[in-house]
XYZ file of C-alpha atoms in Angstrom:
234
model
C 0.000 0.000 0.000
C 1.613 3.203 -0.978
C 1.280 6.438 1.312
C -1.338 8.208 -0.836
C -3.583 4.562 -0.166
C -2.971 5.044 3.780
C -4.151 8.541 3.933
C -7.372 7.215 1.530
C -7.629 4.188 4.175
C -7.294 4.817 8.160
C -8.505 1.516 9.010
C -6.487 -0.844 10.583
C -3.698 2.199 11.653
C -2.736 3.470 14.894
C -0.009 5.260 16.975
C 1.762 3.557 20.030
C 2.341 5.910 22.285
C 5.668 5.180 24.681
C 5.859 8.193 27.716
C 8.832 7.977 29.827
C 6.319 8.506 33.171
C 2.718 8.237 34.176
C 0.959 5.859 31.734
C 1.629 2.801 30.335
C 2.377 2.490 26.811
C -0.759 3.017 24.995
C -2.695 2.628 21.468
C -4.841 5.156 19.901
C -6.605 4.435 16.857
C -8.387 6.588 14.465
C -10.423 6.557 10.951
C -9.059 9.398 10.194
C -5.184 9.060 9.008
C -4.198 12.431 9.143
C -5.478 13.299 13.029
C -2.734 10.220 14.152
C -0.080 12.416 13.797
C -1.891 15.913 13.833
C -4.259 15.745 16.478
C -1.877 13.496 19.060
C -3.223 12.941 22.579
C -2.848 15.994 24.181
C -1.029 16.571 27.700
C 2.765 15.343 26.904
C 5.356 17.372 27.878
C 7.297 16.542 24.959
C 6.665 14.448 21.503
C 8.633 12.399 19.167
C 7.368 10.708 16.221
C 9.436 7.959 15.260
C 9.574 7.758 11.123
C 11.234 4.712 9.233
C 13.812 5.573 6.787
C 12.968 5.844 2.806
C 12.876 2.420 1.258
C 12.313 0.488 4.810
C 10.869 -2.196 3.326
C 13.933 -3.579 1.035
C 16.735 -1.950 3.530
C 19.564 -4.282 5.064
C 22.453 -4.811 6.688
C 23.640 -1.970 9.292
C 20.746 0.522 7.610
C 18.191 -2.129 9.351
C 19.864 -3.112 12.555
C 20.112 0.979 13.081
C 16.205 0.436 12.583
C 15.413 -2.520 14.961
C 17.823 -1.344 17.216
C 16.139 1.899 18.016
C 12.803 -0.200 18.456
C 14.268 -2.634 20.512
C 15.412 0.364 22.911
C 12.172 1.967 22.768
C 10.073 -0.978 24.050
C 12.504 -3.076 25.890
C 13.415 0.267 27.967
C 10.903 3.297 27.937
C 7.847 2.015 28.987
C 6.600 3.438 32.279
C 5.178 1.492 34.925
C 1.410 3.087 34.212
C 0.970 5.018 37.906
C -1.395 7.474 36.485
C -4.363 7.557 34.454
C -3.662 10.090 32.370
C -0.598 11.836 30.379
C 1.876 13.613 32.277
C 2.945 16.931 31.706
C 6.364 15.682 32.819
C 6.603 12.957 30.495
C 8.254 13.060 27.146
C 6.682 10.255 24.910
C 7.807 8.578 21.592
C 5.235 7.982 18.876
C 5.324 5.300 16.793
C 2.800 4.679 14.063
C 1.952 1.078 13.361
C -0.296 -1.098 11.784
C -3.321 -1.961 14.608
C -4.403 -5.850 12.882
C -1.374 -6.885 13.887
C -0.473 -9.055 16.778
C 0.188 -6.984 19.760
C 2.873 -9.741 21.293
C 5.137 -8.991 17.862
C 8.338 -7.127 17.971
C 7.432 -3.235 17.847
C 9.675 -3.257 14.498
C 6.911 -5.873 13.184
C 4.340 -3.379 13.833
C 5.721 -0.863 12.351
C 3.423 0.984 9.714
C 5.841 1.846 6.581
C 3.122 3.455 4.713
C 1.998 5.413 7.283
C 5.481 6.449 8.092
C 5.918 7.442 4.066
C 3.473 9.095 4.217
C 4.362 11.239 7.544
C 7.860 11.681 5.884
C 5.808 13.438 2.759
C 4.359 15.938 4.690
C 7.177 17.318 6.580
C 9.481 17.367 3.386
C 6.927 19.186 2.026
C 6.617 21.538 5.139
C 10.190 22.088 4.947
C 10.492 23.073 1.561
C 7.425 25.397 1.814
C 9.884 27.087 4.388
C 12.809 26.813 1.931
C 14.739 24.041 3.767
C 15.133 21.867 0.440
C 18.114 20.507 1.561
C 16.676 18.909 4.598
C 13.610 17.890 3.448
C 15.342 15.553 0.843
C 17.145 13.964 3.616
C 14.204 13.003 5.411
C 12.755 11.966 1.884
C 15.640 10.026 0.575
C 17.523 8.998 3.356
C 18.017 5.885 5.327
C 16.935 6.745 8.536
C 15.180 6.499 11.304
C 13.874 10.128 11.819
C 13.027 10.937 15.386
C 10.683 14.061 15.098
C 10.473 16.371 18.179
C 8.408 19.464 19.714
C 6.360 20.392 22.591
C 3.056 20.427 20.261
C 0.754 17.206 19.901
C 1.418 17.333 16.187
C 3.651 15.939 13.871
C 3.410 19.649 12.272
C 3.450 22.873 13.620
C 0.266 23.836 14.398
C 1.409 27.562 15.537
C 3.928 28.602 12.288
C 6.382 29.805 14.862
C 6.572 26.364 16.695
C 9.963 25.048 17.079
C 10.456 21.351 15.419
C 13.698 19.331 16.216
C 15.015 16.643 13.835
C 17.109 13.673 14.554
C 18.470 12.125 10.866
C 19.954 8.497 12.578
C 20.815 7.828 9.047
C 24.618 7.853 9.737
C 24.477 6.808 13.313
C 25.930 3.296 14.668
C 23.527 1.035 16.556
C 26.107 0.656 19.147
C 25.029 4.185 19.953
C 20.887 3.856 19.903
C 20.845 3.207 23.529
C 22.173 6.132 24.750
C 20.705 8.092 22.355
C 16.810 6.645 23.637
C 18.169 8.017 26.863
C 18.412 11.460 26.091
C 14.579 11.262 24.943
C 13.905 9.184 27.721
C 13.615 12.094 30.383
C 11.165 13.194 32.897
C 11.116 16.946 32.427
C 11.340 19.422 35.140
C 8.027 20.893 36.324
C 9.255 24.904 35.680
C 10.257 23.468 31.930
C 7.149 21.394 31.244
C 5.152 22.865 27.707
C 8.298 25.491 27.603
C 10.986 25.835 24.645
C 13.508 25.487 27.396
C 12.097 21.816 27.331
C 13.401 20.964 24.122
C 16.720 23.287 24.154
C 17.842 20.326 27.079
C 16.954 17.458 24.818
C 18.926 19.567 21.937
C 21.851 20.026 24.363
C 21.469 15.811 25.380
C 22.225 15.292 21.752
C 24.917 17.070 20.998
C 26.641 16.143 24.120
C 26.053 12.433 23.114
C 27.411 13.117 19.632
C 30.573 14.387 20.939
C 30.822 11.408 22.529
C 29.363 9.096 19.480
C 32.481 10.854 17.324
C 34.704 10.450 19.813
C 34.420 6.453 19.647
C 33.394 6.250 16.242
C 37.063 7.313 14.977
C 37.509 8.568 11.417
C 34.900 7.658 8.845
C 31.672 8.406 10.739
C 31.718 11.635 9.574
C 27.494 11.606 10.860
C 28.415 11.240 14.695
C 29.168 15.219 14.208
C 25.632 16.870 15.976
C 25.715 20.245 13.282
C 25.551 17.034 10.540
C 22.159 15.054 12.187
C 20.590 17.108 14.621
C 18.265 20.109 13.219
C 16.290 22.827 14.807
C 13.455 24.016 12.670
């Protein structure tokens, strides 16, 4: 199914939602494609949509393991224990969109929705070029990925024009560094921070700290380990 037949076809889709405190991990389902990654559920303190690289489907070698590395972090180690009923404002939460038919016990890289993900990868390249970031929005069209996708809106897309976005291209990034890396997102934000910019400046500031590090034992020839190369503010 190509991303154009998602968008015509909610059915069967849905977004796992993975918050680093208060609820459990959680499914939300909708008939309507578009409000899975526009109309999120609301009271996160921070969001990341999780997109699958360009071509997921026929990828291999290190280009997948990056892939089912990052998803074996994400489930294995971010879900919360479910104390509260509802979201938490001090929670940051990871979003990954998946197809809902399929069996719940599978590997969260099984579940995985590549269509949907396509088609979530379409409409921020097109955002970004509307803003005259061409260059970036062909490397989240064309490249390998994973994409992690972060802001303090429920939204995939800024709903305010002025909203800040911040873009993690893993394309170049070794597996051996995915777990740290899920543990910068992984954070309970502070209550004075929670819904603020200053929010996501610290999860900016996680990253580039970790890919000083990620260059630093990556020697020569990882050239994407430098932060100014994978890690975008937009």
């Amino acid at each position: 199914m190509s991303a154009h037949d998602a968008e015509a076809d909610g059915t069967g889709y849905g977004m796992l939602y993975f918050p680093s405190a208060g609820q459990s991990v959680q499914l939300v389902t909708d008939i309507a494609l578009n409000r899975l990654y526009e109309d999120a559920l609301p009271g996160y303190g921070l969001y990341t949509f999780v997109l699958l690289g360009d071509g997921f489907e026929r990828t291999s070698g290190e280009n997948l393991e990056r892939h089912r590395e990052l998803f074996r972090m994400i489930e294995t180690y971010v879900a919360a224990s479910g104390t509260t009923s509802e979201p938490s404002a001090e929670a940051h939460v990871f979003l990954v969109p998946i197809r809902a038919g399929r069996s719940p016990a599978a590997p969260l890289m099984d579940l995985a929705a590549v269509d949907l993900s396509d088609l979530m990868r379409r409409r921020l390249g097109e955002l970004l070029r509307q803003r005259g970031q061409v260059r970036l929005a062909g490397r989240i069209e064309r490249g390998a990925g994973p994409f992690l996708v972060s802001g303090l809106e429920s939204s995939l897309l800024p709903l305010d024009g002025e909203a800040p976005r911040l873009v993690a291209d893993l394309s170049g990034l070794g597996p051996e560094h995915l777990y740290n890396l899920v543990d910068a997102y992984d954070r309970d934000i502070p209550p004075e921070s929670s819904g603020r910019p200053e929010s996501l400046s610290a999860l900016r500031q996680r990253l580039l700290e970790l890919s000083l590090k990620s260059r630093s034992a990556s020697g020569p020839g990882r050239g994407e380990a430098d932060g100014k190369r994978w890690i975008f503010l937009i």
